[in-house]
Amino acid sequence: MAIDQTTDRRVYSADDPIIEIRNAAVTYDEGRSYVLDHVSLELERGEILGVVGESGSGKSMLASSLLDAVPSPGHLTGEITYRPDGKAPINILELEKADRRSLRWEDISMVFQGAMNSFNPTLDLRTHFEETLRAHDADIKKGLGRAEELLEDLYLEPDRILDSYPHELSGGMQQRALIALSLVLDPDVLVMDEPTAALDLLMQRSILLLLSDLQEKYNLTMVFITHDLPLVAALADRMAIMYAFRLVEIGDTRDIVENAAHPYTRALLNSTPNLDAPLSEMQPIDGQSPAPINMPTGCAYHPRCPLATEECRTEVPDYHEVETDHGSACYHWQASYDEVPLLHENSPGDTTGGVDE
Amino acid sequence: MKHTESDTGSEREFSFGAAQSEVEVTTADRLREFYREFIYKPGLVAWEDRRTRIGAIIMGIYVFIGTIGAWLYREPSTNQSPRSLRPFETLEAPLGTTGSGQDVLAMVIHATPEMLIMILSGGIFATGLAVLIGTVAGYKGGTTDRVLTTFSDVMMSIPGLPLIMVLAVVVSPERAAVIGILITINYWAGLARSIRSQVLAIREHSYVEASRTMNVSTPRILLKDIIPNMMPYVLVNFANAARYVVFASVGLYYLGILPTSVANWGIQLDNAYSQAGALSGGGTMYQLVVPMIAIMFLALGLILLAQGMDRVFNPRVRTRLAGESGSETDDEDTAAPTEVMT
Amino acid sequence: MNNYYIKRTGRAVLTLWVTVTLTFGLIRAIPGGPLEMLRARLVRQGVDPSRIDAIIQSRQQESQPIYVEYYEYMSSLLSGNLGESFYFREPVSDIIIDALPWTVFVMVTATIILFAIAVVWGALIAYKEGSTFDTASSGLSILLSSVPFYVLGILFVVVFSYKFGVFPARYRTSPGISPELSFLFIQDALYHAALPIASVVITQVGLQTLAMRGNSIQVLGEDFVRVARLRGLSDRRIATRYVGRNAILPMYTGFLTLIGFNLGGSVILEEIFTYTGIGYYMFEALINRDYPLMMGIFLVITTALVLSVYIADLTYGLIDPRVKSGDSNEAY
């Protein structure tokens, strides 16, 4: 992706970045195609970033990249820098095995989608916590104390949970226990990949509430990856929209929701259910998102875009600055306001009202 | 990635879902459709796998030997050639002769047709009964299910070989087809159990639910929706049952429990083995090795077929590497426990 | 939870009852029925033919209704009376008590060894999936599985016993060695059991290895393994507690039932090695139409299989916590 250095810096940059991603790319076939196509991004210390994309848009790859944990035989290139508070920056992709092992979970931790599959079904939860602490040479007693506190923060009874096997807990309980497990070593960054996908609406909402409490209490930086734009809008400070393995729009949550400047983001907003809007107003996006092996030339969205011109078909668009800290990878972002009108007034937190205090 | 795509492509093209909605179709059309859906397409997919391909070729060779070979080559009889010829000594009996002057090759070839009949009857009996009992139990549920499941459980807990032996002594079966059925007399039970649990799973699928609410009769649902879904699994188990028939029948003939009216490799083994003991040496080794190779090669073909088909048709066995790269699949894979069948 | 155990117990008892009834029926299905059997026995004992006719006559007169016979059959079985062998002229139970430990020893040892190999080998292949090692091992597994155990047994006897004379061709121990807890005896017993055990292990290990390979590959693809790696757990712990344990679980029931099934296979195996376990006596009974011995051993082997399935059912909850809570009443 040819990026104009000036817009690049304005759009991605953060004042006090905790993680900087430069041209992160993942390929499974030696570069013939990419499932994460040269994404650059900066993560502000203490923020909650929502990453939104359809399934198969590469958002899980982005999440895995932050821990250098792309499933084999995938190959990750680029530069990912972690800047711990007051210490020298660390280049994640060049770490030795032992250092990488301690970085994961101690500094950057992750919650996967589907908590039911994240626990070993034959071990109880106490063992899960203990073996994690032991693997990182942490004080077991202190660590379990912290685990209990975390579980309480998540409104779980620590004793009961720790003595249970995974299958004895409900989906929501497992998900919360998994969040506690991911925070047991006091990481700075928590990456969550669809953490609420398998849960009912009520449980999703309560987990979001708990997450924003945790973020405040433990001073966490969070990356929340989801396909559910309205859900994350209620929680995130900033949002990044992914389409076809690339980042197409990034900005403050309010800017994205109220003033989206990419035709895809606008179509996405129109296609998501909204409690205020009648169902008949929902508009699905025509066509399908491309597979990595037959990516369209130019802007990957052009086959589905009403604004597509010759330029879009040949040249991958740069970021265009919509406002300060709000960028859209679209040549026609100004035209998108009129061409793709939003069907209803949006504001962050519409559907999950009550989360943002 | 390229690999993955083509993989899912062929998977999609090959679907056992019998979702033909047209009501007015002629019998010829239906037959053609059936051929396309259940023979041509799966066959094409199966052929892609090296194991299935080799297995199919081996089976083809045996069918050829069992039909045309047995028709062309002379029948074995005592003193048809000089006694105790070693292999490759004369063209007359290329693999040598026994102590009573029987052509070893002729014996092996003329045991093949009966073996094929045994395999066929045993395989059809085992899988047919298993499908019948498994689907009915799984689909009907309630008391029918409980009775049939208990019945299968009991049959499953009776050890196959001793049961067959006792029955063989009491019944003294002479016909190959009967022997095939006798050998699989309780082999079907384990298969019926796993088919039942698969039917329970398939039953939850919406399209079966749909046919049920549309007031289609039970046998029709079983025949049109459920059984086609299990065809690959049944085929795999057909091959497994066939291998069991080969092993068990040769074993029984070797022991001399079955009437010797039917030619069998086991009888050859028995004769050669008792001579080997008497001669205390490897002098009659070839008489042992020739039928052994016949048994092992046939078993190998059947295993390759089963393993290959299992790999092709059973997504659970499909490898991690050819599988998906994480985020793209949202499948809720409720992995059924693997049952080990020997 | 209790329901599960009651169901399993009920099934075990039911199976035994069905088997006993089956043997009762089979004995009566034999041409001539029990009276012909009696005649055959008397002939063997050298009783005068006219007396035999008289005995048969009197028996025919006092022949009881079938349910009384059935009741008597059941009660004598329950008191451990399996009748007397025609051929060996000994109580069937005595023969079985003498022979059974040897067969159990061979088959249990063989099954344990083959599972141990299969678990380690299968897991190793799974870790190296797609490598040359995988292809070669999977190919070898399939090749081994296409050999029936008796074929290998015959080859072993011909090659190792007849040709090279390095292993004994017959019997459980050398003559003159009495069963006692001595090094000599154990050594001799192992020496005689080596070939039978080896032929079972080699021919059955392939399929179990492939099963273990498949299970391991599946577990390796599970999210919890990936999460465990991210959590920094050692490779060893992941291999044993995560991959190994979860891959072995589905094979546990198969392991115990295979012991039971192998007891059935002992008939052919012990005939080849002239190894005088229950399989060998079963063979003698089959050949000589010694029905009491045949049915007695058949009942014992069935009981062994039923017991091993029952033990598998009862103990599965101990190794898989998911069953303990009783929410899954289907162990397999």
JSON list of N, CA and C in Angstrom, two decimals, chain C residues 179-201:
[
{"chain": "C", "resi": 179, "resn": "PRO", "atom": "N", "xyz": [4.61, -73.57, 37.76]},
{"chain": "C", "resi": 179, "resn": "PRO", "atom": "CA", "xyz": [4.20, -72.19, 38.03]},
{"chain": "C", "resi": 179, "resn": "PRO", "atom": "C", "xyz": [4.52, -71.80, 39.46]},
{"chain": "C", "resi": 180, "resn": "GLU", "atom": "N", "xyz": [5.43, -70.92, 39.63]},
{"chain": "C", "resi": 180, "resn": "GLU", "atom": "CA", "xyz": [5.75, -70.41, 40.97]},
{"chain": "C", "resi": 180, "resn": "GLU", "atom": "C", "xyz": [6.38, -69.04, 40.76]},
{"chain": "C", "resi": 181, "resn": "LEU", "atom": "N", "xyz": [6.52, -68.33, 41.85]},
{"chain": "C", "resi": 181, "resn": "LEU", "atom": "CA", "xyz": [7.04, -66.98, 41.72]},
{"chain": "C", "resi": 181, "resn": "LEU", "atom": "C", "xyz": [8.56, -67.00, 41.72]},
{"chain": "C", "resi": 182, "resn": "SER", "atom": "N", "xyz": [9.13, -67.50, 40.62]},
{"chain": "C", "resi": 182, "resn": "SER", "atom": "CA", "xyz": [10.59, -67.50, 40.55]},
{"chain": "C", "resi": 182, "resn": "SER", "atom": "C", "xyz": [11.01, -66.83, 39.26]},
{"chain": "C", "resi": 183, "resn": "PHE", "atom": "N", "xyz": [12.21, -66.37, 39.23]},
{"chain": "C", "resi": 183, "resn": "PHE", "atom": "CA", "xyz": [12.73, -65.69, 38.05]},
{"chain": "C", "resi": 183, "resn": "PHE", "atom": "C", "xyz": [12.72, -66.63, 36.85]},
{"chain": "C", "resi": 184, "resn": "LEU", "atom": "N", "xyz": [13.11, -67.87, 37.12]},
{"chain": "C", "resi": 184, "resn": "LEU", "atom": "CA", "xyz": [13.18, -68.86, 36.05]},
{"chain": "C", "resi": 184, "resn": "LEU", "atom": "C", "xyz": [11.82, -69.05, 35.39]},
{"chain": "C", "resi": 185, "resn": "PHE", "atom": "N", "xyz": [10.80, -69.16, 36.23]},
{"chain": "C", "resi": 185, "resn": "PHE", "atom": "CA", "xyz": [9.46, -69.38, 35.71]},
{"chain": "C", "resi": 185, "resn": "PHE", "atom": "C", "xyz": [8.99, -68.19, 34.90]},
{"chain": "C", "resi": 186, "resn": "ILE", "atom": "N", "xyz": [9.17, -67.00, 35.46]},
{"chain": "C", "resi": 186, "resn": "ILE", "atom": "CA", "xyz": [8.70, -65.79, 34.75]},
{"chain": "C", "resi": 186, "resn": "ILE", "atom": "C", "xyz": [9.44, -65.66, 33.42]},
{"chain": "C", "resi": 187, "resn": "GLN", "atom": "N", "xyz": [10.72, -65.90, 33.46]},
{"chain": "C", "resi": 187, "resn": "GLN", "atom": "CA", "xyz": [11.51, -65.81, 32.23]},
{"chain": "C", "resi": 187, "resn": "GLN", "atom": "C", "xyz": [11.01, -66.81, 31.19]},
{"chain": "C", "resi": 188, "resn": "ASP", "atom": "N", "xyz": [10.77, -68.01, 31.64]},
{"chain": "C", "resi": 188, "resn": "ASP", "atom": "CA", "xyz": [10.33, -69.06, 30.73]},
{"chain": "C", "resi": 188, "resn": "ASP", "atom": "C", "xyz": [8.95, -68.74, 30.17]},
{"chain": "C", "resi": 189, "resn": "ALA", "atom": "N", "xyz": [8.07, -68.23, 31.04]},
{"chain": "C", "resi": 189, "resn": "ALA", "atom": "CA", "xyz": [6.71, -67.89, 30.58]},
{"chain": "C", "resi": 189, "resn": "ALA", "atom": "C", "xyz": [6.76, -66.78, 29.55]},
{"chain": "C", "resi": 190, "resn": "LEU", "atom": "N", "xyz": [7.60, -65.78, 29.81]},
{"chain": "C", "resi": 190, "resn": "LEU", "atom": "CA", "xyz": [7.72, -64.67, 28.85]},
{"chain": "C", "resi": 190, "resn": "LEU", "atom": "C", "xyz": [8.31, -65.17, 27.53]},
{"chain": "C", "resi": 191, "resn": "TYR", "atom": "N", "xyz": [9.27, -66.06, 27.61]},
{"chain": "C", "resi": 191, "resn": "TYR", "atom": "CA", "xyz": [9.91, -66.62, 26.43]},
{"chain": "C", "resi": 191, "resn": "TYR", "atom": "C", "xyz": [8.87, -67.32, 25.55]},
{"chain": "C", "resi": 192, "resn": "HIS", "atom": "N", "xyz": [7.99, -68.07, 26.20]},
{"chain": "C", "resi": 192, "resn": "HIS", "atom": "CA", "xyz": [6.99, -68.78, 25.43]},
{"chain": "C", "resi": 192, "resn": "HIS", "atom": "C", "xyz": [5.88, -67.86, 24.91]},
{"chain": "C", "resi": 193, "resn": "ALA", "atom": "N", "xyz": [5.64, -66.77, 25.63]},
{"chain": "C", "resi": 193, "resn": "ALA", "atom": "CA", "xyz": [4.55, -65.88, 25.23]},
{"chain": "C", "resi": 193, "resn": "ALA", "atom": "C", "xyz": [5.01, -64.82, 24.25]},
{"chain": "C", "resi": 194, "resn": "ALA", "atom": "N", "xyz": [6.33, -64.73, 24.05]},
{"chain": "C", "resi": 194, "resn": "ALA", "atom": "CA", "xyz": [6.85, -63.61, 23.26]},
{"chain": "C", "resi": 194, "resn": "ALA", "atom": "C", "xyz": [6.29, -63.57, 21.85]},
{"chain": "C", "resi": 195, "resn": "LEU", "atom": "N", "xyz": [6.32, -64.70, 21.15]},
{"chain": "C", "resi": 195, "resn": "LEU", "atom": "CA", "xyz": [5.85, -64.70, 19.76]},
{"chain": "C", "resi": 195, "resn": "LEU", "atom": "C", "xyz": [4.34, -64.42, 19.66]},
{"chain": "C", "resi": 196, "resn": "PRO", "atom": "N", "xyz": [3.50, -65.09, 20.47]},
{"chain": "C", "resi": 196, "resn": "PRO", "atom": "CA", "xyz": [2.07, -64.74, 20.40]},
{"chain": "C", "resi": 196, "resn": "PRO", "atom": "C", "xyz": [1.82, -63.26, 20.67]},
{"chain": "C", "resi": 197, "resn": "ILE", "atom": "N", "xyz": [2.48, -62.72, 21.70]},
{"chain": "C", "resi": 197, "resn": "ILE", "atom": "CA", "xyz": [2.29, -61.30, 22.02]},
{"chain": "C", "resi": 197, "resn": "ILE", "atom": "C", "xyz": [2.74, -60.45, 20.85]},
{"chain": "C", "resi": 198, "resn": "ALA", "atom": "N", "xyz": [3.91, -60.77, 20.31]},
{"chain": "C", "resi": 198, "resn": "ALA", "atom": "CA", "xyz": [4.43, -59.96, 19.21]},
{"chain": "C", "resi": 198, "resn": "ALA", "atom": "C", "xyz": [3.50, -59.98, 18.01]},
{"chain": "C", "resi": 199, "resn": "SER", "atom": "N", "xyz": [2.92, -61.13, 17.71]},
{"chain": "C", "resi": 199, "resn": "SER", "atom": "CA", "xyz": [2.08, -61.15, 16.50]},
{"chain": "C", "resi": 199, "resn": "SER", "atom": "C", "xyz": [0.80, -60.33, 16.70]},
{"chain": "C", "resi": 200, "resn": "VAL", "atom": "N", "xyz": [0.27, -60.29, 17.94]},
{"chain": "C", "resi": 200, "resn": "VAL", "atom": "CA", "xyz": [-0.89, -59.44, 18.18]},
{"chain": "C", "resi": 200, "resn": "VAL", "atom": "C", "xyz": [-0.50, -57.97, 18.13]},
{"chain": "C", "resi": 201, "resn": "VAL", "atom": "N", "xyz": [0.60, -57.63, 18.81]},
{"chain": "C", "resi": 201, "resn": "VAL", "atom": "CA", "xyz": [1.01, -56.23, 18.88]},
{"chain": "C", "resi": 201, "resn": "VAL", "atom": "C", "xyz": [1.27, -55.69, 17.48]}
]
